[in-house]
Amino acid sequence: MLLIPFDRPIDWRRPPVVTLALLVANLLAYLLFQLDDGRELHGVKSHYYESGLARIELPHYRDYLARQGAGRFLDAYGERVDDPRAPWFARLHGDDAFLQRLHAGAVVTPADPAHERWQRLRAQHAERLEGTTVWGHGLRPAAASAPDLLSHMFLHGGVFHLVGNMVFLVALGLLVEVALGGLVPAGLCLLGGLGAAGLFVSRSAGDSVSCRWWAHRAPSRG
């Protein structure tokens, strides 16, 4: 059992630099890269509709949802696949089972007259998604990479998520660093982040949706 002497005061002549550095790194990551997430995703969503990709994919997705028994959603939005204000964009991009079928060519098949145009537009859309912070640097099990295993630790699902995490980071990090030194909180953060990533990847193997996508779904309003 590890006993941590939490009664030691902070000696600001030797400040807890690791905890403060982690705090600053998280804040800078959000302010420099994630603060514009909403605008980035709105741009991707606008291109999805304006390019004509929505007109190709969403009718197929509507048929897919009908087979899955999503009657309540279809009753509300089934006639609004061309309306950017309806939540089709967020729903499709959060539906990993459908995305896997789509990327495998099982939805828009080579026999479809729009297949070549769909391939071109889908490639453009994928490139735009990769250019966003939340999709391009979040952790997606089907496309997990070493940089993503680290970058996802600094992504947050909004201001309240960031503030909550930073409160716990500072409250616990300062105590641990003062008591045990800077290497311990740094190691705990790294091991915790990698452990969470490993658990997510192992439980969602093959998923193409970022674990941070859920917190940053594009708003339904255009």
Rosetta silent file (secondary structure, phi, psi, omega in degrees, C-alpha in Angstrom):
SEQUENCE: MLLIPFDRPIDWRRPPVVTLALLVANLLAYLLFQLDDGRELHGVKSHYYESGLARIELPHYRDYLARQGAGRFLDAYGERVDDPRAPWFARLHGDDAFLQRLHAGAVVTPADPAHERWQRLRAQHAERLEGTTVWGHGLRPAAASAPDLLSHMFLHGGVFHLVGNMVFLVALGLLVEVALGGLVPAGLCLLGGLGAAGLFVSRSAGDSVSCRWWAHRAPSRG
SCORE:     score description
SCORE:     0.000 S_00000001
   1 L     0.000  133.623 -178.568    0.000    0.000    0.000 S_00000001
   2 L   -93.261  121.191  178.055    1.350    3.436   -0.962 S_00000001
   3 L  -103.390  123.535 -177.903    1.118    6.062    1.769 S_00000001
   4 L  -110.756  120.647  179.332    1.373    9.663    0.591 S_00000001
   5 L   -75.810   94.056 -175.055    2.109   12.366    3.199 S_00000001
   6 L   -81.756    3.212 -175.994   -0.412   14.969    2.107 S_00000001
   7 L   -91.225    1.965 -178.899    0.365   17.312    5.001 S_00000001
   8 L   -77.034  130.973  177.313    3.484   18.810    3.419 S_00000001
   9 L   -74.194  157.938  178.124    3.118   22.491    2.453 S_00000001
  10 L   -78.014  126.681  176.425    4.094   23.659   -1.012 S_00000001
  11 L   -95.627  102.821 -174.447    7.570   25.179   -1.110 S_00000001
  12 L   -74.267   -4.495  170.771    7.273   27.820   -3.841 S_00000001
  13 L   -73.368  -24.127  173.307   11.048   28.157   -3.928 S_00000001
  14 L  -128.324   75.466 -171.776   10.869   24.747   -5.622 S_00000001
  15 L   -64.146  156.613  178.334    7.481   24.932   -7.309 S_00000001
  16 L   -75.302   78.581 -169.847    5.623   21.828   -8.552 S_00000001
  17 H   -66.735  -31.920 -177.905    6.704   22.447  -12.136 S_00000001
  18 H   -66.948  -47.598  178.858    5.401   19.167  -13.578 S_00000001
  19 H   -61.508  -44.132  179.178    1.826   19.738  -12.416 S_00000001
  20 H   -65.343  -37.348  178.500    1.941   23.358  -13.560 S_00000001
  21 H   -66.116  -40.372  177.164    3.434   22.313  -16.910 S_00000001
  22 H   -64.680  -39.504  177.346    0.655   19.758  -17.446 S_00000001
  23 H   -60.876  -49.145 -179.106   -1.911   22.422  -16.580 S_00000001
  24 H   -63.898  -40.576 -179.282   -0.413   24.890  -19.048 S_00000001
  25 H   -62.210  -42.636  178.761   -0.092   22.226  -21.759 S_00000001
  26 H   -66.197  -42.540  179.174   -3.763   21.294  -21.469 S_00000001
  27 H   -64.021  -44.521 -179.503   -4.888   24.922  -21.483 S_00000001
  28 H   -65.944  -39.323  178.836   -2.727   25.783  -24.502 S_00000001
  29 H   -60.290  -40.792 -179.992   -3.901   22.694  -26.392 S_00000001
  30 H   -71.370  -45.923 -175.992   -7.506   23.765  -25.906 S_00000001
  31 H   -69.432  -37.742 -175.431   -6.980   27.451  -26.635 S_00000001
  32 H   -86.166  -29.840 -172.058   -4.715   26.980  -29.660 S_00000001
  33 H  -119.883  -33.163 -174.524   -6.281   23.917  -31.276 S_00000001
  34 H  -101.507  -16.453 -176.992   -9.722   23.142  -29.875 S_00000001
  35 L   -60.376  -26.317 -177.834  -11.246   26.548  -29.319 S_00000001
  36 L   -99.437   13.706 -178.054  -12.105   26.642  -33.020 S_00000001
  37 H   -55.363  -43.785 -177.612  -13.550   23.113  -33.117 S_00000001
  38 H   -59.978  -45.296  179.852  -17.094   24.358  -33.641 S_00000001
  39 H   -66.776  -39.251  178.923  -16.165   26.452  -36.667 S_00000001
  40 H   -60.087  -47.609 -177.751  -14.046   23.637  -38.102 S_00000001
  41 H   -69.310  -34.141  175.236  -16.881   21.128  -37.840 S_00000001
  42 H   -63.722  -38.199  177.412  -19.404   23.615  -39.225 S_00000001
  43 H   -64.839  -41.687  177.508  -17.129   24.052  -42.230 S_00000001
  44 H   -64.398  -42.873 -179.815  -16.936   20.297  -42.761 S_00000001
  45 H   -64.120  -42.942  178.936  -20.689   19.996  -42.369 S_00000001
  46 H   -60.942  -43.387  178.988  -21.357   22.829  -44.824 S_00000001
  47 H   -65.157  -35.697  179.673  -19.113   21.212  -47.420 S_00000001
  48 H   -57.870  -41.552 -179.724  -20.842   17.868  -46.851 S_00000001
  49 H   -82.335  -44.490 -174.190  -24.153   19.387  -47.940 S_00000001
  50 H   -69.532  -28.990 -179.046  -22.940   21.912  -50.503 S_00000001
  51 L   -75.458  -18.366 -176.737  -20.756   19.407  -52.379 S_00000001
  52 L    97.499   -2.519 -179.733  -23.676   17.061  -52.934 S_00000001
  53 H   -64.841  -36.453  178.594  -22.236   14.254  -50.814 S_00000001
  54 H   -61.438  -39.122 -178.830  -25.204   14.430  -48.450 S_00000001
  55 H   -66.554  -23.405  177.922  -27.623   13.879  -51.333 S_00000001
  56 H   -85.185  -45.737 -170.728  -25.777   10.671  -52.200 S_00000001
  57 H   -85.794  -39.883 -171.030  -25.235    9.210  -48.745 S_00000001
  58 H   -65.990  -36.375  174.039  -28.157   10.302  -46.601 S_00000001
  59 H   -60.981  -37.358  175.182  -30.917    8.517  -48.566 S_00000001
  60 H   -64.667  -40.112 -179.384  -28.902    5.302  -48.163 S_00000001
  61 H   -67.769  -37.193  176.778  -28.497    6.038  -44.483 S_00000001
  62 H   -60.898  -43.450  177.491  -32.231    6.657  -44.123 S_00000001
  63 H   -63.460  -38.546  179.045  -32.910    3.235  -45.645 S_00000001
  64 H   -63.420  -45.272  179.401  -30.338    1.708  -43.303 S_00000001
  65 H   -63.986  -35.500  177.620  -31.977    3.273  -40.241 S_00000001
  66 H   -61.907  -39.724  178.470  -35.363    2.008  -41.405 S_00000001
  67 H   -70.016  -25.780  179.675  -33.964   -1.537  -41.462 S_00000001
  68 H   -85.570   -4.042  178.201  -32.530   -0.958  -37.976 S_00000001
  69 L    80.618   26.771 -179.917  -35.927    0.056  -36.632 S_00000001
  70 L   -84.687   57.677 -173.987  -35.101    3.713  -35.895 S_00000001
  71 H   -63.335  -40.121 -176.891  -38.738    4.702  -36.343 S_00000001
  72 H   -63.583  -44.237  178.707  -38.809    7.582  -33.879 S_00000001
  73 H   -64.211  -42.344 -178.506  -35.863    9.351  -35.518 S_00000001
  74 H   -69.234  -33.709  176.306  -37.287    8.772  -39.000 S_00000001
  75 H   -62.117  -35.777 -177.537  -40.716   10.029  -37.976 S_00000001
  76 H   -82.788  -36.920 -169.814  -39.109   13.283  -36.889 S_00000001
  77 H  -129.542    4.904 -174.949  -36.485   13.743  -39.625 S_00000001
  78 L   -58.875  -29.154 -179.852  -37.118   11.199  -42.367 S_00000001
  79 L   -95.805   10.699 -173.831  -38.295   13.844  -44.845 S_00000001
  80 L  -122.998   35.085 -179.865  -35.471   16.267  -44.019 S_00000001
  81 L   -66.350  -20.828  179.266  -32.354   14.579  -45.376 S_00000001
  82 L   -93.412    2.278 -175.293  -31.611   17.733  -47.411 S_00000001
  83 L  -100.328  111.400  179.988  -31.994   20.031  -44.395 S_00000001
  84 L   -62.348  -17.160 -179.891  -28.671   20.865  -42.661 S_00000001
  85 L   -78.408  -18.933  175.654  -30.648   21.840  -39.559 S_00000001
  86 L   -78.242  150.240 -171.250  -31.776   18.244  -39.061 S_00000001
  87 L   -82.007   35.779 -179.744  -29.304   16.082  -37.081 S_00000001
  88 H   -68.934  -40.896 -176.742  -28.423   13.738  -39.931 S_00000001
  89 H   -59.887  -49.899 -178.684  -24.781   14.791  -40.146 S_00000001
  90 H   -65.953  -39.165 -177.762  -24.047   14.123  -36.472 S_00000001
  91 H   -66.812  -45.147 -179.660  -25.989   10.885  -36.439 S_00000001
  92 H   -62.477  -45.084 -175.893  -24.275    9.433  -39.505 S_00000001
  93 H   -75.778   -7.887  172.980  -20.797   10.376  -38.318 S_00000001
  94 L  -103.383    2.637 -178.137  -21.481    8.833  -34.921 S_00000001
  95 L  -101.753   90.599 -173.552  -22.786    5.576  -36.391 S_00000001
  96 H   -65.647  -36.021 -179.337  -19.682    3.433  -36.657 S_00000001
  97 H   -60.578  -42.400  179.228  -21.486    0.353  -37.981 S_00000001
  98 H   -70.742  -39.717  179.867  -22.809    2.321  -40.947 S_00000001
  99 H   -61.806  -38.119  178.002  -19.490    4.081  -41.533 S_00000001
 100 H   -63.540  -42.124  177.110  -17.709    0.759  -41.738 S_00000001
 101 H   -64.292  -39.896 -179.181  -20.192   -0.437  -44.373 S_00000001
 102 H   -63.288  -48.137 -177.862  -19.839    2.866  -46.212 S_00000001
 103 H   -69.711  -24.915  179.000  -16.036    2.744  -46.308 S_00000001
 104 L   -81.547   -2.178  179.705  -16.103   -0.910  -47.337 S_00000001
 105 L    78.805   19.907 -179.106  -18.109   -0.001  -50.454 S_00000001
 106 L   -93.490   -0.567 -179.189  -21.205   -1.872  -49.293 S_00000001
 107 L  -107.443  -64.130  174.467  -23.481    1.184  -49.412 S_00000001
 108 L   -96.721   96.218 -173.200  -22.654    3.118  -52.574 S_00000001
 109 L   -84.969  165.064  177.453  -21.583    0.211  -54.766 S_00000001
 110 L   -58.433  -21.325  178.358  -19.785    0.324  -58.146 S_00000001
 111 L   -76.559  -14.864  179.932  -23.140   -0.389  -59.765 S_00000001
 112 L   -73.745  130.376  179.479  -24.497    2.929  -58.476 S_00000001
 113 L   -57.192  -25.742 -177.632  -24.394    5.641  -61.200 S_00000001
 114 L   -93.265   10.452 -171.617  -23.058    8.101  -58.611 S_00000001
 115 H   -61.165  -47.863 -178.188  -20.245    5.805  -57.460 S_00000001
 116 H   -64.449  -42.570  178.963  -17.304    7.638  -59.070 S_00000001
 117 H   -66.007  -39.658  178.023  -18.562   11.025  -57.942 S_00000001
 118 H   -61.835  -43.430  178.914  -19.196    9.633  -54.472 S_00000001
 119 H   -58.461  -43.803 -179.053  -15.642    8.294  -54.243 S_00000001
 120 H   -65.805  -46.909 -178.721  -14.207   11.691  -55.134 S_00000001
 121 H   -68.115  -36.997  179.152  -16.456   13.608  -52.750 S_00000001
 122 H   -65.202  -38.086  177.398  -15.955   11.084  -49.942 S_00000001
 123 H   -65.275  -41.353  177.630  -12.155   11.431  -50.288 S_00000001
 124 H   -63.344  -41.665 -179.413  -12.465   15.214  -50.082 S_00000001
 125 H   -65.011  -42.729  178.724  -14.721   14.902  -47.046 S_00000001
 126 H   -61.486  -38.813  178.846  -12.313   12.519  -45.304 S_00000001
 127 H   -65.703  -39.377  178.382   -9.463   14.962  -45.893 S_00000001
 128 H   -66.774  -40.404  177.814  -11.487   17.791  -44.387 S_00000001
 129 H   -62.761  -42.240  179.836  -12.367   15.688  -41.354 S_00000001
 130 H   -62.947  -24.296 -179.535   -8.710   14.788  -40.846 S_00000001
 131 L   -79.275   -8.958  177.233   -7.944   18.491  -40.822 S_00000001
 132 L   -86.741  153.535 -178.563  -10.060   19.077  -37.721 S_00000001
 133 H   -67.344  -47.731 -172.069   -8.520   18.738  -34.290 S_00000001
 134 H   -68.027  -35.518 -179.844  -11.144   16.493  -32.757 S_00000001
 135 H   -87.737  -43.112 -175.545  -11.244   13.998  -35.636 S_00000001
 136 H   -72.968  -25.812 -176.498   -7.669   14.225  -36.868 S_00000001
 137 L  -121.687    1.715  172.729   -6.034   14.005  -33.438 S_00000001
 138 L   -76.417  173.152 -177.006   -8.605   12.123  -31.411 S_00000001
 139 L   -94.663  111.144  176.650   -8.208    8.425  -30.731 S_00000001
 140 L  -112.710  114.123 -174.339   -9.904    6.268  -33.373 S_00000001
 141 H   -53.263  -37.736 -177.293   -9.336    2.549  -32.758 S_00000001
 142 H   -71.732  -18.203 -178.262   -9.429    1.634  -36.449 S_00000001
 143 H  -134.944   35.270 -177.334   -6.716    4.190  -37.225 S_00000001
 144 L   -68.276  136.472  177.740   -4.868    4.514  -33.927 S_00000001
 145 L  -131.478  164.270 -179.810   -1.305    5.763  -34.190 S_00000001
 146 H   -57.104  -45.408  177.741    1.428    6.479  -31.658 S_00000001
 147 H   -60.301  -36.819 -179.861    0.955   10.291  -31.878 S_00000001
 148 H   -66.336  -31.610  178.991   -2.794    9.879  -31.306 S_00000001
 149 H   -62.775  -26.437  177.810   -2.135    7.865  -28.153 S_00000001
 150 H   -94.409  -44.682 -174.236   -0.498   10.999  -26.737 S_00000001
 151 H   -65.175  -31.468 -177.128   -2.482   13.795  -28.380 S_00000001
 152 H   -65.669  -22.610 -179.832   -5.860   12.439  -27.252 S_00000001
 153 H   -66.927  -21.344 -176.120   -4.801   12.988  -23.627 S_00000001
 154 H  -104.252    6.963  177.850   -4.868   16.745  -24.189 S_00000001
 155 L   -96.462  144.359 -177.849   -8.251   16.919  -25.948 S_00000001
 156 L  -134.969  152.538 -177.197  -11.371   17.847  -24.008 S_00000001
 157 L   -88.521   48.842  178.471  -15.087   17.754  -24.670 S_00000001
 158 L   112.397  174.134 -174.762  -15.723   21.437  -24.088 S_00000001
 159 H   -63.314  -43.972 -176.828  -14.936   24.096  -21.496 S_00000001
 160 H   -66.242  -36.717  176.094  -16.674   22.358  -18.591 S_00000001
 161 H   -63.590  -44.354  178.569  -14.828   19.115  -19.301 S_00000001
 162 H   -60.891  -49.701 -177.301  -11.538   21.023  -19.409 S_00000001
 163 H   -62.117  -44.852  179.454  -12.205   22.927  -16.175 S_00000001
 164 H   -59.831  -45.217  179.286  -13.309   19.795  -14.320 S_00000001
 165 H   -64.781  -39.196 -178.189  -10.228   17.866  -15.393 S_00000001
 166 H   -70.186  -32.898  176.418   -7.896   20.718  -14.530 S_00000001
 167 H   -61.533  -46.338  179.182   -9.382   21.098  -11.053 S_00000001
 168 H   -68.332  -37.436  178.621   -8.644   17.447  -10.309 S_00000001
 169 H   -59.940  -48.269 -178.035   -5.230   17.684  -11.972 S_00000001
 170 H   -69.071  -44.836 -176.691   -4.175   20.615   -9.812 S_00000001
 171 H   -61.530  -45.925 -178.085   -5.769   19.326   -6.591 S_00000001
 172 H   -84.884  -40.422 -176.959   -4.211   15.869   -6.830 S_00000001
 173 H   -61.477  -42.727  179.759   -1.109   16.715   -8.856 S_00000001
 174 H   -62.306  -44.022 -178.920    0.153   19.350   -6.430 S_00000001
 175 H   -63.833  -45.667 -178.452   -0.240   17.032   -3.462 S_00000001
 176 H   -66.833  -42.199 -177.394    1.448   14.097   -5.155 S_00000001
 177 H   -68.182  -40.135  178.178    4.310   16.160   -6.572 S_00000001
 178 H   -63.306  -38.784 -175.702    5.031   17.888   -3.278 S_00000001
 179 H   -80.493  -38.899 -169.657    5.038   14.558   -1.472 S_00000001
 180 H  -121.996   -4.549  179.903    6.761   12.289   -3.990 S_00000001
 181 L    99.315  166.901 -172.129    8.429   14.499   -6.594 S_00000001
 182 L   -72.134  -26.281 -177.338    7.657   15.510  -10.155 S_00000001
 183 H   -67.705  -28.694 -176.768    8.257   12.155  -11.853 S_00000001
 184 H   -68.421  -52.994  178.413    5.318   10.517  -10.082 S_00000001
 185 H   -63.460  -34.419  177.143    2.481   12.758  -11.359 S_00000001
 186 H   -64.156  -44.285  178.897    4.047   12.764  -14.820 S_00000001
 187 H   -65.960  -39.336  178.945    4.221    8.976  -14.793 S_00000001
 188 H   -63.970  -41.467  178.351    0.693    8.657  -13.449 S_00000001
 189 H   -63.205  -44.323 -179.232   -0.677   10.925  -16.192 S_00000001
 190 H   -65.361  -48.065 -179.552    1.166    9.009  -18.885 S_00000001
 191 H   -65.523  -38.960  178.548    0.195    5.586  -17.584 S_00000001
 192 H   -64.539  -43.655  179.585   -3.395    6.682  -16.980 S_00000001
 193 H   -65.646  -44.691  179.126   -3.721    8.122  -20.471 S_00000001
 194 H   -67.840  -36.277  177.867   -2.145    5.118  -22.165 S_00000001
 195 H   -65.345  -43.147  177.800   -4.204    2.754  -20.024 S_00000001
 196 H   -63.754  -40.736  178.651   -7.434    4.510  -20.939 S_00000001
 197 H   -63.809  -43.355  179.490   -6.426    4.485  -24.605 S_00000001
 198 H   -62.714  -40.433  179.021   -5.595    0.787  -24.464 S_00000001
 199 H   -65.260  -43.575 -179.614   -8.918   -0.043  -22.851 S_00000001
 200 H   -63.815  -43.795 -179.142  -10.847    2.028  -25.389 S_00000001
 201 H   -66.333  -41.073 -177.670   -9.016    0.494  -28.353 S_00000001
 202 H   -68.797  -34.234 -179.091   -9.386   -3.056  -27.034 S_00000001
 203 H   -84.941  -17.371 -177.148  -13.104   -2.659  -26.366 S_00000001
 204 L  -126.804   35.752 -177.656  -13.822   -0.819  -29.609 S_00000001
 205 L   -55.504  130.895  179.604  -11.420   -2.523  -32.006 S_00000001
 206 L    91.708  -12.466  179.070  -12.192   -1.579  -35.570 S_00000001
 207 L   -67.642  140.940 -179.961  -14.252    1.498  -34.681 S_00000001
 208 L  -103.978    1.090 -176.875  -13.557    4.475  -36.905 S_00000001
 209 L   -94.884  132.827  178.802  -15.172    7.073  -34.635 S_00000001
 210 L   -67.134  142.812  178.654  -12.988    9.227  -32.382 S_00000001
 211 L   -66.262  -19.648  177.851  -13.633    8.935  -28.660 S_00000001
 212 L   -95.008   -5.679 -179.392  -13.816   12.750  -28.547 S_00000001
 213 L   -62.040  -35.999 -175.867  -16.209   12.971  -31.517 S_00000001
 214 H   -61.345  -35.730 -178.714  -19.196   12.421  -29.219 S_00000001
 215 H   -81.628   -8.167 -176.189  -18.430   15.543  -27.261 S_00000001
 216 H  -129.549   31.740  177.292  -17.929   17.628  -30.379 S_00000001
 217 L   -58.582  139.721  179.047  -20.745   16.586  -32.690 S_00000001
 218 L   -62.144  135.407  179.271  -21.560   19.318  -35.142 S_00000001
 219 L   -57.341  150.372 -177.610  -24.626   21.262  -34.002 S_00000001
 220 L   -72.557  -23.783  179.120  -27.796   20.377  -35.874 S_00000001
 221 L   -76.641  140.080 -178.322  -28.438   23.959  -36.851 S_00000001
 222 L   -76.098    0.000    0.000  -26.858   25.052  -40.087 S_00000001
